[in-house]
Amino acid sequence: MITKAVIPAAGFGTRFLPATKSQPKEMLPIVDTPTIQLVVEEAVASGITDILMIIGKGKRAIEEHFDRNIELENQLEEKGRLEDLQSIRYITEMANVHFVWQKELNGLGDAIRYARYHVNGEAFAVLLGDTLIESEGIPVTKQLIEIYNELNSPVVALERVDPAVVSRYGVMKGTLLKNNIYTIEDLVEKPKKEDAPSNLAIASLYVLTPDIFARLDQVTPGVNNEIQLTDAMKMLLRDRSMYGLEFNGRRHDIGSKIDFLKTNVIYGLKRNDIGPEFREWLIQTVKNFSL
């Protein structure tokens, strides 16, 4: 059973300045819940019990969010706000959350290296702190874990993207094995459109095996002079099989302003408490803007 996950969350989030000058981008709310809490909930719903977050300067708010606030709990209890009390206690109890500081921002691959001793020789999941993957039914992380349990090899989530934007992603070359599962033959980090082997992009969600750490130690800085996880996975492909799942669902990149706004609308419309009223307002607003 895979019970450990790693969540890199050390980046500055400069695309959201000035909002992220003093607060982590991962704490930006989707309606009323910080993005990173939703990421943790995805992991927990997939059977994860131990989570290591890789954080950096200015990320103390993430630590505080997953720690208890006794004064606030006492105040809520005194005022009889038991539902709110339950919700904040749930945050601190849903998983064992640990933190380690990334000394320099040297890329996703470098961040993953900090998890070497946390995973202790076990396979582990990787979720990004600013990316949500929405799916119906079984969480995508759990689907990847189930594939790993069957095939005993690393697995990544794949998203079919517009060929015009493949240069933003790590892209897979491979063949269909069965049921949206691909055997990966090669990975290319941020290729030009004309050089891309496909339009199936790595969707920021992985199940990796501990032998990835030896490859991360060997990788030289790549795109943007950073240690790229994709480059280490390419090296791993020389020695073992690797698979990808083209999942049914939707990926939300909270690091993008337009995706952040869209995600808030989508999640807001799904809420029972505010969804109906929000939908009516949204329809009326769109009508007014189209005049």
C-alpha positions as a printed Julia matrix, in Angstrom:
291×3 Matrix{Float64}:
   0.0    0.0     0.0
   1.21   3.49   -0.84
   0.62   5.66    2.21
   3.1    8.49    1.68
   2.87  11.59   -0.5
   5.12  14.52   -1.27
   3.74  17.97   -2.03
   6.26  20.54   -3.35
   5.09  24.03   -2.38
   8.18  26.23   -2.31
   7.73  28.51   -5.35
   7.24  32.26   -4.96
   4.06  32.53   -7.02
   5.19  35.72   -8.73
   2.34  35.58  -11.26
   0.0   36.51   -8.4
   1.89  39.49   -7.04
   1.07  41.54   -5.04
  -1.31  38.98   -3.44
   1.56  36.52   -2.91
   4.05  39.02   -1.51
   3.26  37.91    2.03
   1.11  34.79    1.56
   1.81  31.54   -0.3
   0.03  31.05   -3.61
  -0.97  27.61   -2.31
  -3.06  29.36    0.36
  -5.14  31.26   -2.21
  -8.72  30.13   -1.59
 -11.02  28.19   -3.85
 -14.24  29.75   -2.54
 -13.35  29.38    1.16
 -10.77  26.57    1.22
  -7.03  27.05    0.58
  -5.86  25.33   -2.58
  -3.32  23.21   -0.74
  -5.98  21.87    1.63
  -7.9   20.57   -1.39
  -4.69  18.92   -2.62
  -4.25  17.22    0.75
  -7.89  16.1     0.72
  -7.27  14.45   -2.68
  -4.31  12.58   -1.2
  -6.22  11.5     1.92
  -9.17  10.3    -0.17
  -6.66   8.12   -2.04
  -5.41   6.35    1.1
  -2.45   8.6     1.94
  -1.75   8.99    5.65
   1.7   10.67    5.72
   2.48  13.82    3.75
   5.74  15.72    3.38
   5.45  19.31    2.15
   8.49  20.96    0.61
   8.25  24.65    1.5
  10.44  27.76    1.24
  10.65  31.36    2.33
   7.3   33.02    3.02
   5.44  29.7     3.4
   4.98  29.71    7.17
   1.23  30.21    6.72
   1.0   26.68    5.27
   2.53  25.22    8.43
   0.16  27.22   10.59
  -2.85  26.15    8.54
  -2.2   22.47    9.25
  -1.36  23.06   12.91
  -3.86  23.5    15.75
  -4.99  26.95   16.92
  -6.15  26.29   20.46
  -7.26  29.87   21.1
  -9.48  29.9    18.01
 -10.9   26.47   18.87
 -11.79  27.61   22.39
 -13.45  30.76   21.06
 -15.54  28.82   18.55
 -16.57  26.34   21.24
 -17.59  29.12   23.63
 -19.73  30.73   20.93
 -21.39  27.44   20.03
 -19.99  27.46   16.47
 -19.5   23.72   16.54
 -19.62  23.21   12.76
 -16.76  25.69   12.27
 -14.89  24.06   15.15
 -15.22  20.64   13.55
 -14.02  21.96   10.19
 -10.78  23.44   11.54
 -10.03  20.42   13.72
 -10.49  18.21   10.65
  -7.69  20.12    8.9
  -5.18  19.11   11.57
  -6.36  15.51   11.91
  -6.87  14.29    8.35
  -3.22  13.25    7.85
   0.23  13.35    9.42
   1.71  16.42    7.73
   5.45  17.12    7.93
   7.5   20.01    6.53
  11.0   20.46    5.17
  12.55  23.63    3.76
  13.99  23.74    0.25
  17.18  25.76    0.65
  17.22  27.04   -2.94
  14.54  27.02   -5.62
  16.27  24.69   -8.07
  13.27  23.07   -9.7
  10.74  20.31   -9.08
  13.34  17.57   -9.28
  15.42  19.22   -6.59
  12.35  19.58   -4.37
  11.57  15.87   -4.7
  15.09  15.0    -3.52
  14.22  16.39   -0.1
  11.75  13.51    0.33
  14.39  10.77    0.17
  14.39   9.98    3.89
  10.68  10.61    4.4
   9.63   7.89    1.93
  12.21   5.51    3.4
  12.52   3.21    0.39
   8.79   3.06   -0.39
   6.85   4.08   -3.49
   5.13   7.43   -3.01
   2.72   9.86   -4.64
   3.62  13.38   -5.74
   0.96  16.1    -5.93
   1.71  19.75   -6.64
   0.54  22.31   -4.11
  -0.94  24.64   -6.72
  -2.69  22.1    -8.96
  -6.11  20.52   -8.51
  -7.36  17.56  -10.51
 -11.11  17.23  -10.54
 -12.66  13.87  -11.36
 -15.93  12.08  -10.91
 -15.85   9.09   -8.56
 -12.41   7.68   -7.78
  -9.72  10.35   -7.17
  -7.06  10.34   -9.88
  -4.31   9.83   -7.28
  -6.06   6.65   -6.16
  -6.36   5.49   -9.77
  -2.58   5.91  -10.19
  -1.96   3.96   -6.99
  -4.18   1.13   -8.22
  -2.24   0.99  -11.5
   1.04   0.94   -9.56
  -0.28  -1.94   -7.42
  -1.06  -3.87  -10.59
   2.05  -3.09  -12.65
   4.62  -2.36   -9.92
   6.11   0.55  -11.86
   5.99   4.36  -11.77
   2.78   5.92  -13.11
   1.97   9.49  -14.13
  -1.29  11.26  -14.88
  -1.63  12.37  -18.5
  -3.75  15.15  -19.94
  -4.46  15.65  -23.64
  -3.69  19.3   -24.38
  -3.93  21.61  -27.38
  -0.82  20.95  -29.56
  -0.25  24.71  -29.64
   0.65  24.73  -25.93
   2.75  21.55  -25.59
   5.84  23.73  -24.98
   4.5   24.41  -21.46
   4.63  20.76  -20.4
   6.53  17.55  -20.15
   5.16  15.42  -23.0
   4.94  11.64  -23.39
   5.83   9.35  -26.25
   4.26   5.92  -25.88
   1.74   3.29  -26.93
  -1.7    2.45  -25.6
  -1.63  -0.57  -23.3
  -5.3   -0.75  -22.23
  -8.13   1.36  -20.81
  -6.44   4.77  -21.21
  -3.19   3.37  -19.78
  -0.08   3.99  -21.89
   3.33   2.37  -21.85
   5.73   5.31  -21.79
   8.68   5.09  -24.17
  10.1    8.59  -23.77
   9.46  11.94  -22.08
  10.31  15.36  -23.48
  10.37  18.44  -21.25
   8.71  21.53  -22.8
   9.23  20.6   -26.48
   8.52  22.88  -29.39
   5.24  22.11  -31.1
   6.99  20.61  -34.13
   9.2   18.4   -31.92
   6.53  17.09  -29.55
   6.03  13.29  -29.74
   2.34  13.66  -28.79
  -0.06  16.06  -27.09
  -0.32  13.92  -23.95
   1.19  16.06  -21.2
   2.23  15.09  -17.69
  -0.54  16.47  -15.5
   1.39  17.26  -12.29
   0.48  14.01  -10.54
   2.8   11.03  -10.1
   3.38   7.75   -8.31
   7.15   7.25   -8.15
   9.47   4.55   -6.86
  12.46   5.28   -4.61
  14.98   4.57   -7.39
  14.06   8.02   -8.76
  16.38   9.59   -6.16
  19.54   8.09   -7.66
  18.56   9.54  -11.05
  17.81  12.94   -9.52
  21.33  12.92   -8.08
  22.74  12.31  -11.57
  20.64  14.84  -13.48
  22.29  18.07  -14.59
  20.31  21.33  -14.7
  18.01  21.42  -17.72
  15.24  23.78  -18.81
  15.47  27.1   -16.9
  18.73  25.83  -15.36
  16.7   23.71  -12.91
  16.76  20.06  -11.88
  13.87  18.7   -13.91
  11.94  15.7   -12.61
  11.13  14.78  -16.22
  14.85  14.39  -17.0
  15.3   12.01  -14.05
  12.27  10.0   -15.18
  13.81   9.72  -18.66
  16.9    8.2   -17.1
  14.74   5.81  -15.07
  13.03   4.68  -18.27
  16.29   3.09  -19.4
  16.09   0.59  -16.55
  12.4   -0.05  -15.89
   8.91   0.3   -17.28
   6.8    3.4   -16.72
   3.12   4.0   -17.4
   0.74   6.9   -17.89
  -3.0    7.23  -17.29
  -5.02   9.57  -19.5
  -7.54  10.39  -16.81
 -11.15  11.46  -17.15
 -11.45  14.79  -15.41
 -10.17  18.33  -15.39
  -6.89  19.82  -14.2
  -6.89  23.26  -12.59
  -3.6   25.18  -12.52
  -4.04  27.63   -9.65
  -0.73  29.24  -10.61
  -2.54  30.78  -13.59
  -4.78  33.8   -12.96
  -7.38  32.8   -15.51
  -7.47  29.18  -14.25
  -7.76  30.45  -10.68
 -10.84  32.5   -11.59
 -12.38  29.66  -13.59
 -11.78  27.18  -10.76
 -13.52  29.42   -8.23
 -16.54  29.67  -10.53
 -16.66  25.89  -11.1
 -16.31  25.01   -7.43
 -18.68  27.79   -6.38
 -21.41  26.53   -8.68
 -21.11  23.04   -7.16
 -21.68  24.26   -3.62
 -25.1   23.51   -2.13
 -24.99  26.56    0.14
 -24.12  29.21   -2.45
 -24.37  27.46   -5.83
 -28.01  28.26   -6.75
 -27.74  31.96   -5.84
 -24.33  32.24   -7.49
 -25.65  30.64  -10.68
 -28.53  33.13  -10.9
 -26.17  36.06  -10.34
 -23.71  34.71  -12.92
 -26.4   34.29  -15.6
 -27.71  37.8   -15.0
 -24.23  39.27  -15.0
 -23.32  37.6   -18.29
 -26.52  38.95  -19.84
 -25.7   42.45  -18.68
 -22.16  42.27  -20.04
 -23.38  41.06  -23.42
 -25.54  44.14  -23.97
